[in-house]
Amino acid sequence: MKRILALLFLTVLAACSGPGSAPLETPRAPRFGDSDPTDWPGRGPAAYAVHGVDASKFQGAVNWAAAHAAGVNFAFIKATEGGDRRDERFVEYWDGAARAGIQRGAYHFYYFCTSPQVQAQNFINTVPRVAGSLPPVLDLEWNPFSPTCTHRPPASEVRAQVRVFMGILERHYGQRPIIYTTPDFWDRNDIGSLNEETWLRAVARPPAEIYPGARWTFWQYSGTGRVPGFTGDVDLNAFAGSPAQWLAWLERRRLR
């Protein structure tokens, strides 16, 4: 009887954990628009074959199947913020992206008023460790709109907290997190010295001009994208390599 009850518990737990991650497939070409397009100097987003989005609750209801058909190959979904906040649509987006065949990952918006240990636990409590998911992302940027946390510690302290947070997530998920950041945060805190895999924001000029010498895996090139399946603007992102390199990166960096 105990064995039967244990099996029933595992079955219920599996049913509640949502769909598994999307299978590997040849990436789809993007069919996106932009409500405020940039006239790109040099090598713009069109030079890259693999594109995706990032999303938070502000996107509202999303038709992930339509987004995938339009060329959304990956989606980074906001999960947590600080030590106790969770995005209200995380589970909905997390499950919906996987069901649509989109490679999905989760990100954490970091606050410098709460310890990295507490924030890492908030993320771990929210984001399931599902084989095939993209590595977690640490979102590093100043938040001028926070009513409770406007603290900006010295660059050395910023980097020390980042290392602690990254280490906790790496031990739990089995993959080193990616760092997302902005030009100002990158410069002020010498984020390049951490030598981590990065996702860089650059919406007016290519990353090579804004982050000279930086290596990046993902480039957030617009905050005003228009994508079937989304109402209103959504962030657009490109992967740094070819379709073959994308599949190789997934083989190496997805959770096991």
Tab-separated table of C-alpha atoms in Angstrom:
chain	number	residue	atom	x	y	z
A	1	MET	CA	0.000	0.000	0.000
A	2	LYS	CA	2.809	2.427	0.869
A	3	ARG	CA	4.444	1.752	-2.488
A	4	ILE	CA	1.165	2.419	-4.314
A	5	LEU	CA	0.656	5.675	-2.437
A	6	ALA	CA	4.216	6.738	-3.252
A	7	LEU	CA	3.675	6.052	-6.944
A	8	LEU	CA	0.411	7.994	-6.886
A	9	PHE	CA	2.178	10.934	-5.232
A	10	LEU	CA	4.888	10.954	-7.898
A	11	THR	CA	2.264	10.830	-10.644
A	12	VAL	CA	0.395	13.807	-9.180
A	13	LEU	CA	3.655	15.701	-8.704
A	14	ALA	CA	4.643	15.126	-12.320
A	15	ALA	CA	1.222	16.287	-13.512
A	16	CYS	CA	1.542	19.499	-11.511
A	17	SER	CA	5.033	20.320	-12.764
A	18	GLY	CA	3.806	21.408	-16.204
A	19	PRO	CA	4.970	20.325	-19.652
A	20	GLY	CA	8.519	19.243	-20.356
A	21	SER	CA	10.876	21.436	-22.325
A	22	ALA	CA	10.606	21.873	-26.083
A	23	PRO	CA	12.428	19.410	-28.335
A	24	LEU	CA	15.340	20.568	-30.460
A	25	GLU	CA	14.367	21.801	-33.923
A	26	THR	CA	15.830	23.809	-36.762
A	27	PRO	CA	15.274	27.475	-35.786
A	28	ARG	CA	12.596	29.464	-37.588
A	29	ALA	CA	13.286	32.752	-39.360
A	30	PRO	CA	11.786	35.791	-37.555
A	31	ARG	CA	8.743	37.609	-38.926
A	32	PHE	CA	8.762	40.496	-36.466
A	33	GLY	CA	7.889	44.161	-36.709
A	34	ASP	CA	8.911	47.153	-34.590
A	35	SER	CA	6.850	50.135	-33.456
A	36	ASP	CA	10.017	52.283	-33.281
A	37	PRO	CA	12.567	50.714	-35.635
A	38	THR	CA	16.274	51.528	-35.548
A	39	ASP	CA	18.313	52.338	-38.639
A	40	TRP	CA	21.223	50.100	-37.688
A	41	PRO	CA	24.779	51.173	-38.482
A	42	GLY	CA	27.090	48.265	-39.163
A	43	ARG	CA	25.946	44.732	-38.408
A	44	GLY	CA	22.341	44.873	-37.249
A	45	PRO	CA	19.959	42.185	-35.958
A	46	ALA	CA	19.066	41.043	-39.485
A	47	ALA	CA	22.572	39.571	-39.744
A	48	TYR	CA	21.621	36.916	-37.178
A	49	ALA	CA	19.451	33.899	-37.914
A	50	VAL	CA	18.062	32.943	-34.498
A	51	HIS	CA	15.734	35.300	-32.636
A	52	GLY	CA	13.512	35.236	-29.567
A	53	VAL	CA	11.834	37.364	-26.894
A	54	ASP	CA	11.844	38.062	-23.198
A	55	ALA	CA	8.606	38.587	-21.332
A	56	SER	CA	7.128	39.568	-17.992
A	57	LYS	CA	3.592	40.056	-16.685
A	58	PHE	CA	3.323	43.356	-18.562
A	59	GLN	CA	2.928	41.441	-21.832
A	60	GLY	CA	-0.517	40.267	-20.706
A	61	ALA	CA	-2.055	37.242	-22.404
A	62	VAL	CA	0.293	35.627	-24.934
A	63	ASN	CA	-0.475	33.217	-27.759
A	64	TRP	CA	2.785	31.297	-27.658
A	65	ALA	CA	1.903	29.058	-30.601
A	66	ALA	CA	1.446	32.122	-32.825
A	67	ALA	CA	4.713	33.573	-31.511
A	68	HIS	CA	6.584	30.362	-32.325
A	69	ALA	CA	5.109	30.261	-35.833
A	70	ALA	CA	6.373	33.845	-36.312
A	71	GLY	CA	9.950	32.862	-35.488
A	72	VAL	CA	10.219	33.061	-31.696
A	73	ASN	CA	12.760	30.305	-31.086
A	74	PHE	CA	13.476	31.109	-27.431
A	75	ALA	CA	11.880	33.031	-24.583
A	76	PHE	CA	13.426	34.263	-21.362
A	77	ILE	CA	10.606	34.665	-18.839
A	78	LYS	CA	10.716	36.784	-15.707
A	79	ALA	CA	10.351	34.602	-12.629
A	80	THR	CA	11.440	36.582	-9.588
A	81	GLU	CA	12.591	39.936	-8.274
A	82	GLY	CA	14.525	40.562	-5.077
A	83	GLY	CA	13.991	38.298	-2.113
A	84	ASP	CA	10.236	37.706	-2.194
A	85	ARG	CA	8.586	38.876	-5.415
A	86	ARG	CA	7.367	36.495	-8.127
A	87	ASP	CA	6.014	37.407	-11.533
A	88	GLU	CA	2.292	36.648	-11.538
A	89	ARG	CA	2.379	35.211	-15.067
A	90	PHE	CA	5.536	33.144	-14.741
A	91	VAL	CA	3.897	29.728	-14.532
A	92	GLU	CA	1.457	30.588	-17.339
A	93	TYR	CA	4.269	31.753	-19.643
A	94	TRP	CA	6.646	28.944	-18.609
A	95	ASP	CA	4.114	26.260	-19.482
A	96	GLY	CA	2.766	28.036	-22.555
A	97	ALA	CA	6.170	28.525	-24.165
A	98	ALA	CA	7.079	24.865	-23.707
A	99	ARG	CA	3.767	23.641	-25.108
A	100	ALA	CA	4.342	25.804	-28.190
A	101	GLY	CA	7.785	24.290	-28.824
A	102	ILE	CA	9.777	27.357	-27.716
A	103	GLN	CA	13.064	26.936	-25.840
A	104	ARG	CA	12.397	28.578	-22.460
A	105	GLY	CA	14.479	29.993	-19.653
A	106	ALA	CA	13.796	32.083	-16.544
A	107	TYR	CA	15.387	35.251	-15.222
A	108	HIS	CA	15.757	36.988	-11.865
A	109	PHE	CA	15.787	40.777	-11.438
A	110	TYR	CA	18.421	41.490	-8.776
A	111	TYR	CA	18.010	43.940	-5.896
A	112	PHE	CA	20.980	45.202	-3.886
A	113	CYS	CA	18.972	45.521	-0.673
A	114	THR	CA	18.606	41.769	-0.069
A	115	SER	CA	21.320	39.148	0.312
A	116	PRO	CA	22.245	37.013	-2.702
A	117	GLN	CA	21.435	33.904	-0.664
A	118	VAL	CA	17.833	35.004	-0.042
A	119	GLN	CA	17.334	36.068	-3.658
A	120	ALA	CA	18.766	32.816	-5.003
A	121	GLN	CA	16.382	30.853	-2.797
A	122	ASN	CA	13.440	32.890	-4.066
A	123	PHE	CA	14.387	31.915	-7.621
A	124	ILE	CA	14.948	28.257	-6.730
A	125	ASN	CA	11.563	28.108	-4.968
A	126	THR	CA	9.886	29.507	-8.096
A	127	VAL	CA	11.661	27.974	-11.099
A	128	PRO	CA	11.555	24.174	-11.432
A	129	ARG	CA	14.700	22.284	-12.380
A	130	VAL	CA	13.428	20.789	-15.647
A	131	ALA	CA	15.768	18.983	-18.034
A	132	GLY	CA	16.010	20.803	-21.359
A	133	SER	CA	15.357	24.285	-19.952
A	134	LEU	CA	17.718	27.122	-20.791
A	135	PRO	CA	20.206	28.149	-18.104
A	136	PRO	CA	18.949	30.701	-15.560
A	137	VAL	CA	19.592	34.398	-16.127
A	138	LEU	CA	20.671	37.060	-13.646
A	139	ASP	CA	19.280	40.470	-14.674
A	140	LEU	CA	21.655	43.225	-13.494
A	141	GLU	CA	20.520	46.817	-13.892
A	142	TRP	CA	19.735	49.750	-11.640
A	143	ASN	CA	16.055	50.191	-10.825
A	144	PRO	CA	15.258	53.902	-10.455
A	145	PHE	CA	11.561	53.168	-9.905
A	146	SER	CA	11.828	51.021	-6.783
A	147	PRO	CA	10.145	52.660	-3.750
A	148	THR	CA	12.216	50.571	-1.336
A	149	CYS	CA	15.629	49.822	-2.876
A	150	THR	CA	17.734	52.577	-4.403
A	151	HIS	CA	21.044	51.347	-2.940
A	152	ARG	CA	23.963	51.283	-5.381
A	153	PRO	CA	26.911	49.526	-3.745
A	154	PRO	CA	30.516	49.879	-4.947
A	155	ALA	CA	31.467	47.894	-8.026
A	156	SER	CA	33.564	45.433	-6.026
A	157	GLU	CA	30.567	44.614	-3.805
A	158	VAL	CA	28.309	44.252	-6.846
A	159	ARG	CA	30.661	41.684	-8.360
A	160	ALA	CA	31.042	39.853	-5.046
A	161	GLN	CA	27.254	39.491	-4.683
A	162	VAL	CA	26.971	38.345	-8.285
A	163	ARG	CA	29.512	35.572	-7.710
A	164	VAL	CA	27.625	34.302	-4.666
A	165	PHE	CA	24.248	34.324	-6.427
A	166	MET	CA	25.645	32.677	-9.547
A	167	GLY	CA	27.351	29.979	-7.532
A	168	ILE	CA	24.180	29.016	-5.667
A	169	LEU	CA	22.156	28.740	-8.888
A	170	GLU	CA	24.892	26.816	-10.668
A	171	ARG	CA	25.022	24.229	-7.889
A	172	HIS	CA	21.246	23.813	-7.946
A	173	TYR	CA	20.554	23.810	-11.709
A	174	GLY	CA	23.813	22.290	-12.924
A	175	GLN	CA	24.449	25.145	-15.377
A	176	ARG	CA	26.194	28.470	-14.844
A	177	PRO	CA	23.706	31.365	-15.175
A	178	ILE	CA	23.903	33.956	-17.945
A	179	ILE	CA	24.255	37.629	-17.005
A	180	TYR	CA	21.906	40.153	-18.629
A	181	THR	CA	22.936	43.775	-18.278
A	182	THR	CA	22.795	47.298	-19.712
A	183	PRO	CA	25.556	49.648	-20.940
A	184	ASP	CA	25.602	51.832	-17.812
A	185	PHE	CA	25.641	48.892	-15.408
A	186	TRP	CA	28.320	47.123	-17.463
A	187	ASP	CA	30.623	50.138	-17.380
A	188	ARG	CA	30.091	51.248	-13.784
A	189	ASN	CA	30.614	47.786	-12.313
A	190	ASP	CA	33.214	46.318	-14.670
A	191	ILE	CA	30.971	43.334	-15.392
A	192	GLY	CA	33.284	42.233	-18.179
A	193	SER	CA	35.933	41.338	-15.595
A	194	LEU	CA	33.688	38.521	-14.327
A	195	ASN	CA	34.232	36.627	-17.616
A	196	GLU	CA	30.703	35.228	-17.595
A	197	GLU	CA	28.428	34.391	-20.503
A	198	THR	CA	26.372	37.486	-21.286
A	199	TRP	CA	23.137	38.779	-22.759
A	200	LEU	CA	23.623	42.470	-23.595
A	201	ARG	CA	21.147	45.282	-24.209
A	202	ALA	CA	21.942	47.607	-27.129
A	203	VAL	CA	18.972	49.252	-28.846
A	204	ALA	CA	20.605	52.052	-30.872
A	205	ARG	CA	23.995	50.694	-31.939
A	206	PRO	CA	25.387	47.147	-32.248
A	207	PRO	CA	26.992	45.578	-29.154
A	208	ALA	CA	30.479	45.849	-30.653
A	209	GLU	CA	30.190	49.647	-30.498
A	210	ILE	CA	28.663	49.869	-27.015
A	211	TYR	CA	30.581	47.040	-25.336
A	212	PRO	CA	33.958	47.106	-27.121
A	213	GLY	CA	35.697	43.753	-26.977
A	214	ALA	CA	32.833	42.024	-25.125
A	215	ARG	CA	31.757	38.521	-26.075
A	216	TRP	CA	28.013	37.940	-25.966
A	217	THR	CA	25.606	35.071	-26.562
A	218	PHE	CA	22.337	37.038	-26.678
A	219	TRP	CA	21.660	40.594	-27.823
A	220	GLN	CA	18.523	42.484	-26.755
A	221	TYR	CA	18.152	44.835	-29.702
A	222	SER	CA	14.656	46.291	-29.237
A	223	GLY	CA	12.149	47.066	-26.536
A	224	THR	CA	9.462	47.960	-29.066
A	225	GLY	CA	9.109	44.744	-31.045
A	226	ARG	CA	5.828	43.647	-32.563
A	227	VAL	CA	5.380	39.881	-32.701
A	228	PRO	CA	2.292	37.830	-33.586
A	229	GLY	CA	0.864	36.375	-30.395
A	230	PHE	CA	1.705	39.472	-28.328
A	231	THR	CA	-0.432	42.576	-27.891
A	232	GLY	CA	1.714	45.691	-27.727
A	233	ASP	CA	5.483	45.943	-27.572
A	234	VAL	CA	7.811	43.128	-26.559
A	235	ASP	CA	11.608	42.877	-26.219
A	236	LEU	CA	13.422	41.291	-29.174
A	237	ASN	CA	16.660	39.332	-28.927
A	238	ALA	CA	19.160	37.645	-31.240
A	239	PHE	CA	21.509	34.711	-30.695
A	240	ALA	CA	25.137	35.340	-31.650
A	241	GLY	CA	25.657	32.356	-33.932
A	242	SER	CA	24.321	30.386	-36.877
A	243	PRO	CA	21.445	27.872	-36.706
A	244	ALA	CA	23.978	25.046	-36.348
A	245	GLN	CA	25.752	26.928	-33.548
A	246	TRP	CA	22.396	27.510	-31.851
A	247	LEU	CA	21.671	23.787	-31.772
A	248	ALA	CA	25.186	23.067	-30.508
A	249	TRP	CA	24.786	25.707	-27.779
A	250	LEU	CA	21.491	24.132	-26.710
A	251	GLU	CA	23.102	20.699	-26.511
A	252	ARG	CA	25.810	22.110	-24.260
A	253	ARG	CA	23.877	24.591	-22.119
A	254	ARG	CA	20.395	23.220	-21.541
A	255	LEU	CA	19.690	21.745	-18.112
A	256	ARG	CA	20.169	18.001	-17.715
